[in-house]
Amino acid sequence: MRVIVPFAPDAPKTRLAGTLSVDERSAFARAMLDDVIGALDEMGLDPEVLSTGPVDVGFPVVRDDRALTPAVNAVLRETEGTTAVVMADLPLVTTGVLRRLFEAAGDVVLAPGRAGGTNALVVRHPAFQVNFHGTSFLDHLAVARDIGANTSVIDSHRLATDIDEADDFVEVLLHGDGNAREWLEENGFRIVVRDNHVTLTRDQE
Amino acid sequence: MRVIVPFAPDAPKTRLAGTLSVDERSAFARAMLDDVIGALDEMGLDPEVLSTGPVDVGFPVVRDDRALTPAVNAVLRETEGTTAVVMADLPLVTTGVLRRLFEAAGDVVLAPGRAGGTNALVVRHPAFQVNFHGTSFLDHLAVARDIGANTSVIDSHRLATDIDEADDFVEVLLHGDGNAREWLEENGFRIVVRDNHVTLTRDQE
């Protein structure tokens, strides 16, 4: 099985711009990438980073300047056999949930992200192509149906939790145990409970 | 196994006040309750609704006027053997994920909700008591550790998705297939994709 982790070192996490500086966003994105690659490595897999720019991770890097969708589709077309795609902004992944993903039956296995995205997938059908725009989870179900591919869906909070906004940091602080959580803690982020509601705060340096 | 579904018919979903009228909140809360009870019933279980007020659901209702925490703890104290608690605002539950919950090993089985809550749990230890304030998931892990109870955690997007805010409706429209989804659709709620981001809209009647 070929395992691809898409990564965009030059455009990290713009929706965090109100919370983190550009340099912080880069560092945090890298911490999340390391968590994802680390879990895959721990499983004995050989992840490849599909990157829009140079990145030094100690694993093979496939460079492709294009947007996510055509870059992933190029990999799917050129690969015989099973291809897995795991997004780089999933710092809650564990070897346990990745095993559930990789061992699920189906020509196409999808792990939905919150709000309709697709955060990880396994493709065992030669005609399947991705489309990461909009409600990609529904699109991917429809594509699979159209080509006669049977589909499994992985029900996982860890795989559903891609980190796009500061609110998502709460999940990392609650459930993470890797580089991303450490980065947030070292940079002053903490959970506070106010009026029975969990929010995020950042300590002044 | 005793299965309890807590429900507060008199104070439905105040964080939806900006989106739904009082009557709409009641109707939607009831649709979600019916989805949860329906899934439990389909599994051959005999759910009991732990309710702060009168509710007619065709299943046994245990009335308790107190807040959620003391009411659930009273049930845990009076019940010998296993008790399961499944929140009423989980319209994405399926028999499949409930089976994962009920079949997981452990003196205490916890299904975390997004933002630190506990959305479902199974208690097989006589000393375990709940505390639903704040980051209850972390509290429940600590309580279990303190009494020497071993713990399992269920990693499920369906169980993690309690419906508190209008943003959560997107998940129901994406992944639900029961009364709650039907209610939202009949009341004009739809997903729209704008700038590659999924949002919610409501049609004018």
mmCIF file of C-alpha atoms in Angstrom:
data_model
loop_
_atom_site.group_PDB
_atom_site.id
_atom_site.type_symbol
_atom_site.label_atom_id
_atom_site.label_comp_id
_atom_site.label_asym_id
_atom_site.label_seq_id
_atom_site.Cartn_x
_atom_site.Cartn_y
_atom_site.Cartn_z
ATOM 1 C CA MET A 1 0.000 0.000 0.000
ATOM 2 C CA ARG A 2 1.231 3.449 -0.946
ATOM 3 C CA VAL A 3 0.546 6.072 1.743
ATOM 4 C CA ILE A 4 0.474 9.752 0.797
ATOM 5 C CA VAL A 5 0.365 12.707 3.186
ATOM 6 C CA PRO A 6 -0.392 15.960 1.310
ATOM 7 C CA PHE A 7 1.285 19.049 2.725
ATOM 8 C CA ALA A 8 1.525 22.702 1.666
ATOM 9 C CA PRO A 9 4.514 24.288 3.411
ATOM 10 C CA ASP A 10 4.022 27.595 1.645
ATOM 11 C CA ALA A 11 0.379 28.222 2.579
ATOM 12 C CA PRO A 12 -0.086 26.920 6.072
ATOM 13 C CA LYS A 13 -3.532 27.125 7.631
ATOM 14 C CA THR A 14 -4.778 30.560 6.636
ATOM 15 C CA ARG A 15 -7.897 30.232 8.810
ATOM 16 C CA LEU A 16 -5.591 30.358 11.838
ATOM 17 C CA ALA A 17 -4.285 33.772 10.767
ATOM 18 C CA GLY A 18 -6.223 35.539 13.547
ATOM 19 C CA THR A 19 -4.655 33.330 16.191
ATOM 20 C CA LEU A 20 -1.114 32.490 15.073
ATOM 21 C CA SER A 21 1.559 34.456 13.234
ATOM 22 C CA VAL A 22 2.832 33.155 9.889
ATOM 23 C CA ASP A 23 5.871 31.583 11.539
ATOM 24 C CA GLU A 24 3.734 30.026 14.243
ATOM 25 C CA ARG A 25 1.361 28.618 11.672
ATOM 26 C CA SER A 26 4.300 27.036 9.859
ATOM 27 C CA ALA A 27 5.693 25.535 13.042
ATOM 28 C CA PHE A 28 2.317 24.222 14.144
ATOM 29 C CA ALA A 29 1.526 22.772 10.707
ATOM 30 C CA ARG A 30 4.875 21.010 10.818
ATOM 31 C CA ALA A 31 4.177 19.616 14.304
ATOM 32 C CA MET A 32 0.889 18.175 13.021
ATOM 33 C CA LEU A 33 2.614 16.684 9.963
ATOM 34 C CA ASP A 34 5.177 15.045 12.232
ATOM 35 C CA ASP A 35 2.392 13.490 14.312
ATOM 36 C CA VAL A 36 0.721 12.011 11.234
ATOM 37 C CA ILE A 37 3.939 10.731 9.686
ATOM 38 C CA GLY A 38 5.107 9.440 13.046
ATOM 39 C CA ALA A 39 1.986 7.321 13.503
ATOM 40 C CA LEU A 40 2.309 5.899 9.980
ATOM 41 C CA ASP A 41 5.992 5.158 10.540
ATOM 42 C CA GLU A 42 5.214 3.451 13.844
ATOM 43 C CA MET A 43 2.917 1.106 11.920
ATOM 44 C CA GLY A 44 5.794 0.068 9.670
ATOM 45 C CA LEU A 45 4.445 1.926 6.664
ATOM 46 C CA ASP A 46 6.535 4.139 4.400
ATOM 47 C CA PRO A 47 4.663 7.428 4.119
ATOM 48 C CA GLU A 48 5.449 9.829 1.291
ATOM 49 C CA VAL A 49 4.830 13.536 1.708
ATOM 50 C CA LEU A 50 3.082 15.022 -1.322
ATOM 51 C CA SER A 51 4.300 18.577 -1.021
ATOM 52 C CA THR A 52 3.862 21.845 -2.891
ATOM 53 C CA GLY A 53 7.307 22.988 -1.744
ATOM 54 C CA PRO A 54 10.529 21.809 -0.167
ATOM 55 C CA VAL A 55 10.192 20.099 3.183
ATOM 56 C CA ASP A 56 12.767 18.103 5.109
ATOM 57 C CA VAL A 57 11.040 15.317 7.029
ATOM 58 C CA GLY A 58 13.293 12.278 6.785
ATOM 59 C CA PHE A 59 10.747 10.572 4.516
ATOM 60 C CA PRO A 60 10.375 10.613 0.742
ATOM 61 C CA VAL A 61 8.853 13.804 -0.630
ATOM 62 C CA VAL A 62 6.915 13.898 -3.899
ATOM 63 C CA ARG A 63 6.894 17.472 -5.201
ATOM 64 C CA ASP A 64 3.817 18.701 -7.040
ATOM 65 C CA ASP A 65 3.067 22.415 -7.315
ATOM 66 C CA ARG A 66 -0.544 21.908 -8.258
ATOM 67 C CA ALA A 67 -3.583 22.167 -6.023
ATOM 68 C CA LEU A 68 -4.492 19.256 -3.769
ATOM 69 C CA THR A 69 -7.047 17.635 -6.079
ATOM 70 C CA PRO A 70 -4.942 17.294 -9.274
ATOM 71 C CA ALA A 71 -1.847 16.368 -7.263
ATOM 72 C CA VAL A 72 -3.608 13.526 -5.457
ATOM 73 C CA ASN A 73 -5.303 12.368 -8.655
ATOM 74 C CA ALA A 74 -1.917 12.165 -10.377
ATOM 75 C CA VAL A 75 -0.721 9.850 -7.604
ATOM 76 C CA LEU A 76 -3.888 7.737 -7.867
ATOM 77 C CA ARG A 77 -3.445 7.398 -11.632
ATOM 78 C CA GLU A 78 0.216 6.444 -11.482
ATOM 79 C CA THR A 79 -0.109 3.938 -8.618
ATOM 80 C CA GLU A 80 -1.093 0.325 -9.122
ATOM 81 C CA GLY A 81 -2.754 -1.298 -6.155
ATOM 82 C CA THR A 82 -3.948 0.380 -2.994
ATOM 83 C CA THR A 83 -3.304 4.052 -2.274
ATOM 84 C CA ALA A 84 -4.072 5.696 1.056
ATOM 85 C CA VAL A 85 -4.249 9.453 1.528
ATOM 86 C CA VAL A 86 -4.059 10.872 5.045
ATOM 87 C CA MET A 87 -4.232 14.623 5.565
ATOM 88 C CA ALA A 88 -1.393 16.328 7.414
ATOM 89 C CA ASP A 89 -3.607 18.311 9.794
ATOM 90 C CA LEU A 90 -4.888 15.369 11.826
ATOM 91 C CA PRO A 91 -2.832 15.486 15.019
ATOM 92 C CA LEU A 92 -5.242 13.190 16.872
ATOM 93 C CA VAL A 93 -4.447 10.187 14.695
ATOM 94 C CA THR A 94 -3.275 7.082 16.473
ATOM 95 C CA THR A 95 -2.002 3.805 15.114
ATOM 96 C CA GLY A 96 -5.285 2.296 16.349
ATOM 97 C CA VAL A 97 -7.550 4.459 14.241
ATOM 98 C CA LEU A 98 -5.231 4.249 11.232
ATOM 99 C CA ARG A 99 -5.443 0.481 11.500
ATOM 100 C CA ARG A 100 -9.258 0.735 11.427
ATOM 101 C CA LEU A 101 -8.920 2.884 8.293
ATOM 102 C CA PHE A 102 -6.472 0.639 6.466
ATOM 103 C CA GLU A 103 -8.151 -2.642 7.441
ATOM 104 C CA ALA A 104 -11.689 -1.589 6.488
ATOM 105 C CA ALA A 105 -13.091 -3.453 3.501
ATOM 106 C CA GLY A 106 -14.213 -1.606 0.413
ATOM 107 C CA ASP A 107 -12.991 -0.365 -2.949
ATOM 108 C CA VAL A 108 -13.039 3.086 -1.411
ATOM 109 C CA VAL A 109 -12.768 3.772 2.325
ATOM 110 C CA LEU A 110 -13.607 7.304 3.441
ATOM 111 C CA ALA A 111 -13.017 9.084 6.742
ATOM 112 C CA PRO A 112 -15.226 12.183 6.792
ATOM 113 C CA GLY A 113 -13.994 15.375 8.351
ATOM 114 C CA ARG A 114 -16.205 17.683 10.318
ATOM 115 C CA ALA A 115 -18.266 19.944 8.023
ATOM 116 C CA GLY A 116 -18.220 17.680 5.026
ATOM 117 C CA GLY A 117 -14.558 17.254 4.164
ATOM 118 C CA THR A 118 -12.661 14.043 3.543
ATOM 119 C CA ASN A 119 -9.744 13.680 5.931
ATOM 120 C CA ALA A 120 -8.417 10.291 4.922
ATOM 121 C CA LEU A 121 -9.212 7.712 2.311
ATOM 122 C CA VAL A 122 -8.080 4.367 0.975
ATOM 123 C CA VAL A 123 -8.508 3.739 -2.738
ATOM 124 C CA ARG A 124 -8.505 0.227 -4.186
ATOM 125 C CA HIS A 125 -10.411 1.001 -7.389
ATOM 126 C CA PRO A 126 -8.461 2.110 -10.492
ATOM 127 C CA ALA A 127 -11.103 4.596 -11.678
ATOM 128 C CA PHE A 128 -11.592 6.523 -8.445
ATOM 129 C CA GLN A 129 -10.519 10.166 -8.489
ATOM 130 C CA VAL A 130 -10.766 12.710 -5.681
ATOM 131 C CA ASN A 131 -12.310 16.156 -5.595
ATOM 132 C CA PHE A 132 -11.468 18.064 -2.443
ATOM 133 C CA HIS A 133 -13.685 21.084 -3.054
ATOM 134 C CA GLY A 134 -16.723 21.826 -0.893
ATOM 135 C CA THR A 135 -18.558 18.881 0.589
ATOM 136 C CA SER A 136 -15.987 16.429 -0.671
ATOM 137 C CA PHE A 137 -17.282 13.606 1.490
ATOM 138 C CA LEU A 138 -20.625 13.591 -0.349
ATOM 139 C CA ASP A 139 -18.829 14.069 -3.676
ATOM 140 C CA HIS A 140 -16.588 11.086 -2.973
ATOM 141 C CA LEU A 141 -19.561 8.894 -2.073
ATOM 142 C CA ALA A 142 -21.195 9.919 -5.375
ATOM 143 C CA VAL A 143 -18.024 9.291 -7.411
ATOM 144 C CA ALA A 144 -17.667 5.826 -5.895
ATOM 145 C CA ARG A 145 -21.302 5.030 -6.661
ATOM 146 C CA ASP A 146 -20.935 6.241 -10.246
ATOM 147 C CA ILE A 147 -17.987 3.953 -10.958
ATOM 148 C CA GLY A 148 -19.537 0.955 -9.177
ATOM 149 C CA ALA A 149 -17.039 1.000 -6.314
ATOM 150 C CA ASN A 150 -18.289 -0.173 -2.933
ATOM 151 C CA THR A 151 -17.580 2.173 -0.065
ATOM 152 C CA SER A 152 -16.858 1.988 3.653
ATOM 153 C CA VAL A 153 -17.049 4.967 5.973
ATOM 154 C CA ILE A 154 -14.872 5.198 9.083
ATOM 155 C CA ASP A 155 -16.680 6.742 12.040
ATOM 156 C CA SER A 156 -13.880 8.372 14.034
ATOM 157 C CA HIS A 157 -13.675 11.600 15.992
ATOM 158 C CA ARG A 158 -9.882 11.487 15.678
ATOM 159 C CA LEU A 159 -10.004 11.292 11.887
ATOM 160 C CA ALA A 160 -12.881 13.788 11.691
ATOM 161 C CA THR A 161 -10.908 16.415 13.588
ATOM 162 C CA ASP A 162 -8.785 18.353 11.127
ATOM 163 C CA ILE A 163 -7.370 21.481 12.676
ATOM 164 C CA ASP A 164 -8.570 24.517 10.756
ATOM 165 C CA GLU A 165 -9.547 27.016 13.425
ATOM 166 C CA ALA A 166 -8.505 27.953 16.939
ATOM 167 C CA ASP A 167 -11.603 26.190 18.342
ATOM 168 C CA ASP A 168 -10.118 22.952 17.090
ATOM 169 C CA PHE A 169 -7.096 23.437 19.383
ATOM 170 C CA VAL A 170 -9.366 22.381 22.249
ATOM 171 C CA GLU A 171 -9.573 18.892 20.741
ATOM 172 C CA VAL A 172 -5.778 18.689 20.458
ATOM 173 C CA LEU A 173 -5.358 19.711 24.096
ATOM 174 C CA LEU A 174 -8.025 17.202 25.176
ATOM 175 C CA HIS A 175 -7.111 14.177 23.069
ATOM 176 C CA GLY A 176 -3.676 14.704 21.514
ATOM 177 C CA ASP A 177 -0.438 13.357 22.895
ATOM 178 C CA GLY A 178 2.161 14.273 20.290
ATOM 179 C CA ASN A 179 4.056 17.173 18.777
ATOM 180 C CA ALA A 180 1.004 19.328 18.049
ATOM 181 C CA ARG A 181 -0.244 19.207 21.607
ATOM 182 C CA GLU A 182 3.244 19.903 22.908
ATOM 183 C CA TRP A 183 3.582 22.871 20.547
ATOM 184 C CA LEU A 184 0.284 24.361 21.712
ATOM 185 C CA GLU A 185 1.190 23.923 25.370
ATOM 186 C CA GLU A 186 4.668 25.373 24.918
ATOM 187 C CA ASN A 187 3.106 28.343 23.167
ATOM 188 C CA GLY A 188 0.752 29.094 26.016
ATOM 189 C CA PHE A 189 -2.543 27.614 24.865
ATOM 190 C CA ARG A 190 -4.753 26.216 27.591
ATOM 191 C CA ILE A 191 -8.319 25.055 28.024
ATOM 192 C CA VAL A 192 -10.482 27.079 30.378
ATOM 193 C CA VAL A 193 -13.974 26.234 31.536
ATOM 194 C CA ARG A 194 -16.279 29.237 31.806
ATOM 195 C CA ASP A 195 -19.994 28.961 32.560
ATOM 196 C CA ASN A 196 -19.832 25.242 31.978
ATOM 197 C CA HIS A 197 -18.481 25.832 28.477
ATOM 198 C CA VAL A 198 -14.980 24.904 27.337
ATOM 199 C CA THR A 199 -12.934 27.624 25.653
ATOM 200 C CA LEU A 200 -9.357 28.312 24.731
ATOM 201 C CA THR A 201 -7.008 30.874 26.228
ATOM 202 C CA ARG A 202 -3.412 31.872 25.524
ATOM 203 C CA ASP A 203 -1.029 32.909 28.260
ATOM 204 C CA GLN A 204 1.036 36.037 27.715
ATOM 205 C CA GLU A 205 4.702 35.265 27.306
ATOM 206 C CA MET B 1 -28.027 -3.703 30.957
ATOM 207 C CA ARG B 2 -30.074 -0.682 31.961
ATOM 208 C CA VAL B 3 -30.034 2.073 29.298
ATOM 209 C CA ILE B 4 -30.866 5.633 30.312
ATOM 210 C CA VAL B 5 -31.488 8.556 27.957
ATOM 211 C CA PRO B 6 -31.541 11.865 29.880
ATOM 212 C CA PHE B 7 -33.932 14.480 28.504
ATOM 213 C CA ALA B 8 -35.046 17.936 29.636
ATOM 214 C CA PRO B 9 -38.335 18.767 27.872
ATOM 215 C CA ASP B 10 -38.681 22.071 29.706
ATOM 216 C CA ALA B 11 -35.297 23.595 28.764
ATOM 217 C CA PRO B 12 -34.532 22.500 25.265
ATOM 218 C CA LYS B 13 -31.244 23.562 23.717
ATOM 219 C CA THR B 14 -30.865 27.181 24.782
ATOM 220 C CA ARG B 15 -27.775 27.664 22.597
ATOM 221 C CA LEU B 16 -30.041 27.257 19.577
ATOM 222 C CA ALA B 17 -32.144 30.239 20.688
ATOM 223 C CA GLY B 18 -30.694 32.468 17.968
ATOM 224 C CA THR B 19 -31.683 29.977 15.279
ATOM 225 C CA LEU B 20 -34.898 28.289 16.373
ATOM 226 C CA SER B 21 -37.982 29.492 18.242
ATOM 227 C CA VAL B 22 -38.889 27.874 21.563
ATOM 228 C CA ASP B 23 -41.450 25.640 19.887
ATOM 229 C CA GLU B 24 -39.006 24.697 17.159
ATOM 230 C CA ARG B 25 -36.339 23.863 19.726
ATOM 231 C CA SER B 26 -38.820 21.578 21.501
ATOM 232 C CA ALA B 27 -39.798 19.840 18.290
ATOM 233 C CA PHE B 28 -36.195 19.405 17.173
ATOM 234 C CA ALA B 29 -35.089 18.129 20.591
ATOM 235 C CA ARG B 30 -37.910 15.630 20.449
ATOM 236 C CA ALA B 31 -36.892 14.484 16.951
ATOM 237 C CA MET B 32 -33.340 13.866 18.208
ATOM 238 C CA LEU B 33 -34.651 11.965 21.240
ATOM 239 C CA ASP B 34 -36.748 9.787 18.945
ATOM 240 C CA ASP B 35 -33.672 9.000 16.840
ATOM 241 C CA VAL B 36 -31.679 7.916 19.897
ATOM 242 C CA ILE B 37 -34.483 5.869 21.434
ATOM 243 C CA GLY B 38 -35.309 4.387 18.050
ATOM 244 C CA ALA B 39 -31.755 3.104 17.565
ATOM 245 C CA LEU B 40 -31.723 1.590 21.067
ATOM 246 C CA ASP B 41 -35.111 -0.018 20.492
ATOM 247 C CA GLU B 42 -33.960 -1.424 17.159
ATOM 248 C CA MET B 43 -31.147 -3.163 19.063
ATOM 249 C CA GLY B 44 -33.684 -4.921 21.276
ATOM 250 C CA LEU B 45 -32.816 -2.832 24.311
ATOM 251 C CA ASP B 46 -35.379 -1.230 26.597
ATOM 252 C CA PRO B 47 -34.344 2.403 26.934
ATOM 253 C CA GLU B 48 -35.691 4.502 29.791
ATOM 254 C CA VAL B 49 -36.006 8.259 29.429
ATOM 255 C CA LEU B 50 -34.669 10.075 32.490
ATOM 256 C CA SER B 51 -36.736 13.225 32.245
ATOM 257 C CA THR B 52 -37.096 16.467 34.166
ATOM 258 C CA GLY B 53 -40.718 16.755 33.035
ATOM 259 C CA PRO B 54 -43.563 14.851 31.431
ATOM 260 C CA VAL B 55 -42.814 13.324 28.040
ATOM 261 C CA ASP B 56 -44.837 10.779 26.092
ATOM 262 C CA VAL B 57 -42.496 8.538 24.142
ATOM 263 C CA GLY B 58 -43.917 5.026 24.345
ATOM 264 C CA PHE B 59 -41.027 3.963 26.566
ATOM 265 C CA PRO B 60 -40.669 4.034 30.353
ATOM 266 C CA VAL B 61 -39.964 7.493 31.765
ATOM 267 C CA VAL B 62 -38.100 7.999 35.038
ATOM 268 C CA ARG B 63 -38.973 11.442 36.396
ATOM 269 C CA ASP B 64 -36.290 13.359 38.270
ATOM 270 C CA ASP B 65 -36.470 17.143 38.612
ATOM 271 C CA ARG B 66 -32.844 17.543 39.546
ATOM 272 C CA ALA B 67 -29.949 18.553 37.315
ATOM 273 C CA LEU B 68 -28.361 15.981 35.027
ATOM 274 C CA THR B 69 -25.477 14.998 37.318
ATOM 275 C CA PRO B 70 -27.445 14.116 40.504
ATOM 276 C CA ALA B 71 -30.218 12.498 38.471
ATOM 277 C CA VAL B 72 -27.813 10.193 36.619
ATOM 278 C CA ASN B 73 -25.883 9.422 39.806
ATOM 279 C CA ALA B 74 -29.117 8.379 41.523
ATOM 280 C CA VAL B 75 -29.711 5.888 38.705
ATOM 281 C CA LEU B 76 -26.137 4.592 38.936
ATOM 282 C CA ARG B 77 -26.471 4.108 42.697
ATOM 283 C CA GLU B 78 -29.792 2.288 42.527
ATOM 284 C CA THR B 79 -28.868 -0.006 39.626
ATOM 285 C CA GLU B 80 -27.016 -3.280 40.078
ATOM 286 C CA GLY B 81 -25.022 -4.403 37.081
ATOM 287 C CA THR B 82 -24.280 -2.435 33.971
ATOM 288 C CA THR B 83 -25.796 0.984 33.286
ATOM 289 C CA ALA B 84 -25.468 2.809 29.994
ATOM 290 C CA VAL B 85 -26.204 6.512 29.578
ATOM 291 C CA VAL B 86 -26.759 7.883 26.075
ATOM 292 C CA MET B 87 -27.496 11.575 25.623
ATOM 293 C CA ALA B 88 -30.678 12.560 23.791
ATOM 294 C CA ASP B 89 -29.015 15.070 21.445
ATOM 295 C CA LEU B 90 -27.055 12.552 19.374
ATOM 296 C CA PRO B 91 -29.089 12.214 16.174
ATOM 297 C CA LEU B 92 -26.193 10.617 14.300
ATOM 298 C CA VAL B 93 -26.228 7.467 16.429
ATOM 299 C CA THR B 94 -26.611 4.208 14.593
ATOM 300 C CA THR B 95 -27.034 0.697 15.890
ATOM 301 C CA GLY B 96 -23.490 0.062 14.642
ATOM 302 C CA VAL B 97 -21.816 2.678 16.794
ATOM 303 C CA LEU B 98 -24.013 1.863 19.795
ATOM 304 C CA ARG B 99 -22.900 -1.736 19.454
ATOM 305 C CA ARG B 100 -19.246 -0.560 19.553
ATOM 306 C CA LEU B 101 -20.091 1.382 22.717
ATOM 307 C CA PHE B 102 -21.910 -1.411 24.509
ATOM 308 C CA GLU B 103 -19.487 -4.169 23.479
ATOM 309 C CA ALA B 104 -16.308 -2.288 24.464
ATOM 310 C CA ALA B 105 -14.486 -3.810 27.418
ATOM 311 C CA GLY B 106 -13.840 -1.788 30.542
ATOM 312 C CA ASP B 107 -15.335 -0.940 33.923
ATOM 313 C CA VAL B 108 -16.125 2.442 32.430
ATOM 314 C CA VAL B 109 -16.575 3.098 28.697
ATOM 315 C CA LEU B 110 -16.610 6.750 27.639
ATOM 316 C CA ALA B 111 -17.626 8.375 24.369
ATOM 317 C CA PRO B 112 -16.238 11.929 24.385
ATOM 318 C CA GLY B 113 -18.217 14.741 22.880
ATOM 319 C CA ARG B 114 -16.655 17.545 20.948
ATOM 320 C CA ALA B 115 -15.197 20.205 23.271
ATOM 321 C CA GLY B 116 -14.678 17.957 26.245
ATOM 322 C CA GLY B 117 -18.114 16.640 27.095
ATOM 323 C CA THR B 118 -19.177 13.046 27.643
ATOM 324 C CA ASN B 119 -21.926 12.018 25.244
ATOM 325 C CA ALA B 120 -22.382 8.393 26.188
ATOM 326 C CA LEU B 121 -20.967 6.045 28.768
ATOM 327 C CA VAL B 122 -21.256 2.517 30.060
ATOM 328 C CA VAL B 123 -20.677 1.945 33.766
ATOM 329 C CA ARG B 124 -19.826 -1.489 35.147
ATOM 330 C CA HIS B 125 -18.157 -0.316 38.375
ATOM 331 C CA PRO B 126 -20.313 0.236 41.473
ATOM 332 C CA ALA B 127 -18.343 3.264 42.717
ATOM 333 C CA PHE B 128 -18.343 5.309 39.504
ATOM 334 C CA GLN B 129 -20.274 8.574 39.602
ATOM 335 C CA VAL B 130 -20.666 11.147 36.848
ATOM 336 C CA ASN B 131 -20.017 14.869 36.828
ATOM 337 C CA PHE B 132 -21.309 16.552 33.706
ATOM 338 C CA HIS B 133 -19.898 20.014 34.339
ATOM 339 C CA GLY B 134 -17.153 21.535 32.196
ATOM 340 C CA THR B 135 -14.646 19.139 30.707
ATOM 341 C CA SER B 136 -16.539 16.115 31.899
ATOM 342 C CA PHE B 137 -14.584 13.726 29.697
ATOM 343 C CA LEU B 138 -11.345 14.500 31.548
ATOM 344 C CA ASP B 139 -13.189 14.460 34.884
ATOM 345 C CA HIS B 140 -14.639 11.046 34.129
ATOM 346 C CA LEU B 141 -11.211 9.661 33.206
ATOM 347 C CA ALA B 142 -9.887 10.987 36.520
ATOM 348 C CA VAL B 143 -12.795 9.583 38.535
ATOM 349 C CA ALA B 144 -12.298 6.166 36.956
ATOM 350 C CA ARG B 145 -8.568 6.264 37.720
ATOM 351 C CA ASP B 146 -9.222 7.287 41.338
ATOM 352 C CA ILE B 147 -11.529 4.334 42.009
ATOM 353 C CA GLY B 148 -9.293 1.843 40.187
ATOM 354 C CA ALA B 149 -11.716 1.319 37.313
ATOM 355 C CA ASN B 150 -10.238 0.562 33.917
ATOM 356 C CA THR B 151 -11.497 2.688 31.079
ATOM 357 C CA SER B 152 -12.159 2.397 27.349
ATOM 358 C CA VAL B 153 -12.708 5.371 25.089
ATOM 359 C CA ILE B 154 -14.875 5.105 21.967
ATOM 360 C CA ASP B 155 -13.518 7.085 19.036
ATOM 361 C CA SER B 156 -16.633 8.017 17.080
ATOM 362 C CA HIS B 157 -17.627 11.115 15.162
ATOM 363 C CA ARG B 158 -21.272 10.078 15.473
ATOM 364 C CA LEU B 159 -21.106 9.858 19.248
ATOM 365 C CA ALA B 160 -18.920 12.978 19.495
ATOM 366 C CA THR B 161 -21.480 15.074 17.638
ATOM 367 C CA ASP B 162 -24.007 16.403 20.123
ATOM 368 C CA ILE B 163 -26.155 19.104 18.607
ATOM 369 C CA ASP B 164 -25.729 22.315 20.575
ATOM 370 C CA GLU B 165 -25.396 25.020 17.956
ATOM 371 C CA ALA B 166 -26.632 25.720 14.459
ATOM 372 C CA ASP B 167 -23.203 24.793 13.042
ATOM 373 C CA ASP B 168 -23.852 21.265 14.236
ATOM 374 C CA PHE B 169 -26.898 21.029 11.942
ATOM 375 C CA VAL B 170 -24.446 20.605 9.068
ATOM 376 C CA GLU B 171 -23.388 17.251 10.517
ATOM 377 C CA VAL B 172 -27.023 16.118 10.786
ATOM 378 C CA LEU B 173 -27.692 17.077 7.172
ATOM 379 C CA LEU B 174 -24.484 15.316 6.067
ATOM 380 C CA HIS B 175 -24.629 12.130 8.106
ATOM 381 C CA GLY B 176 -28.081 11.776 9.687
ATOM 382 C CA ASP B 177 -30.899 9.695 8.275
ATOM 383 C CA GLY B 178 -33.630 9.906 10.879
ATOM 384 C CA ASN B 179 -36.179 12.235 12.421
ATOM 385 C CA ALA B 180 -33.743 15.056 13.198
ATOM 386 C CA ARG B 181 -32.520 15.293 9.633
ATOM 387 C CA GLU B 182 -36.066 15.132 8.336
ATOM 388 C CA TRP B 183 -37.118 17.900 10.746
ATOM 389 C CA LEU B 184 -34.286 20.162 9.604
ATOM 390 C CA GLU B 185 -35.061 19.571 5.944
ATOM 391 C CA GLU B 186 -38.786 20.122 6.424
ATOM 392 C CA ASN B 187 -37.997 23.356 8.217
ATOM 393 C CA GLY B 188 -35.898 24.710 5.378
ATOM 394 C CA PHE B 189 -32.344 24.063 6.516
ATOM 395 C CA ARG B 190 -29.864 23.291 3.780
ATOM 396 C CA ILE B 191 -26.130 23.053 3.331
ATOM 397 C CA VAL B 192 -24.518 25.573 1.017
ATOM 398 C CA VAL B 193 -20.923 25.619 -0.132
ATOM 399 C CA ARG B 194 -19.422 29.107 -0.341
ATOM 400 C CA ASP B 195 -15.772 29.763 -1.088
ATOM 401 C CA ASN B 196 -15.002 26.094 -0.579
ATOM 402 C CA HIS B 197 -16.468 26.270 2.939
ATOM 403 C CA VAL B 198 -19.621 24.504 4.046
ATOM 404 C CA THR B 199 -22.261 26.615 5.758
ATOM 405 C CA LEU B 200 -25.908 26.402 6.671
ATOM 406 C CA THR B 201 -28.808 28.332 5.219
ATOM 407 C CA ARG B 202 -32.539 28.404 5.924
ATOM 408 C CA ASP B 203 -35.096 28.874 3.190
ATOM 409 C CA GLN B 204 -37.865 31.413 3.758
ATOM 410 C CA GLU B 205 -41.242 29.769 4.149
#
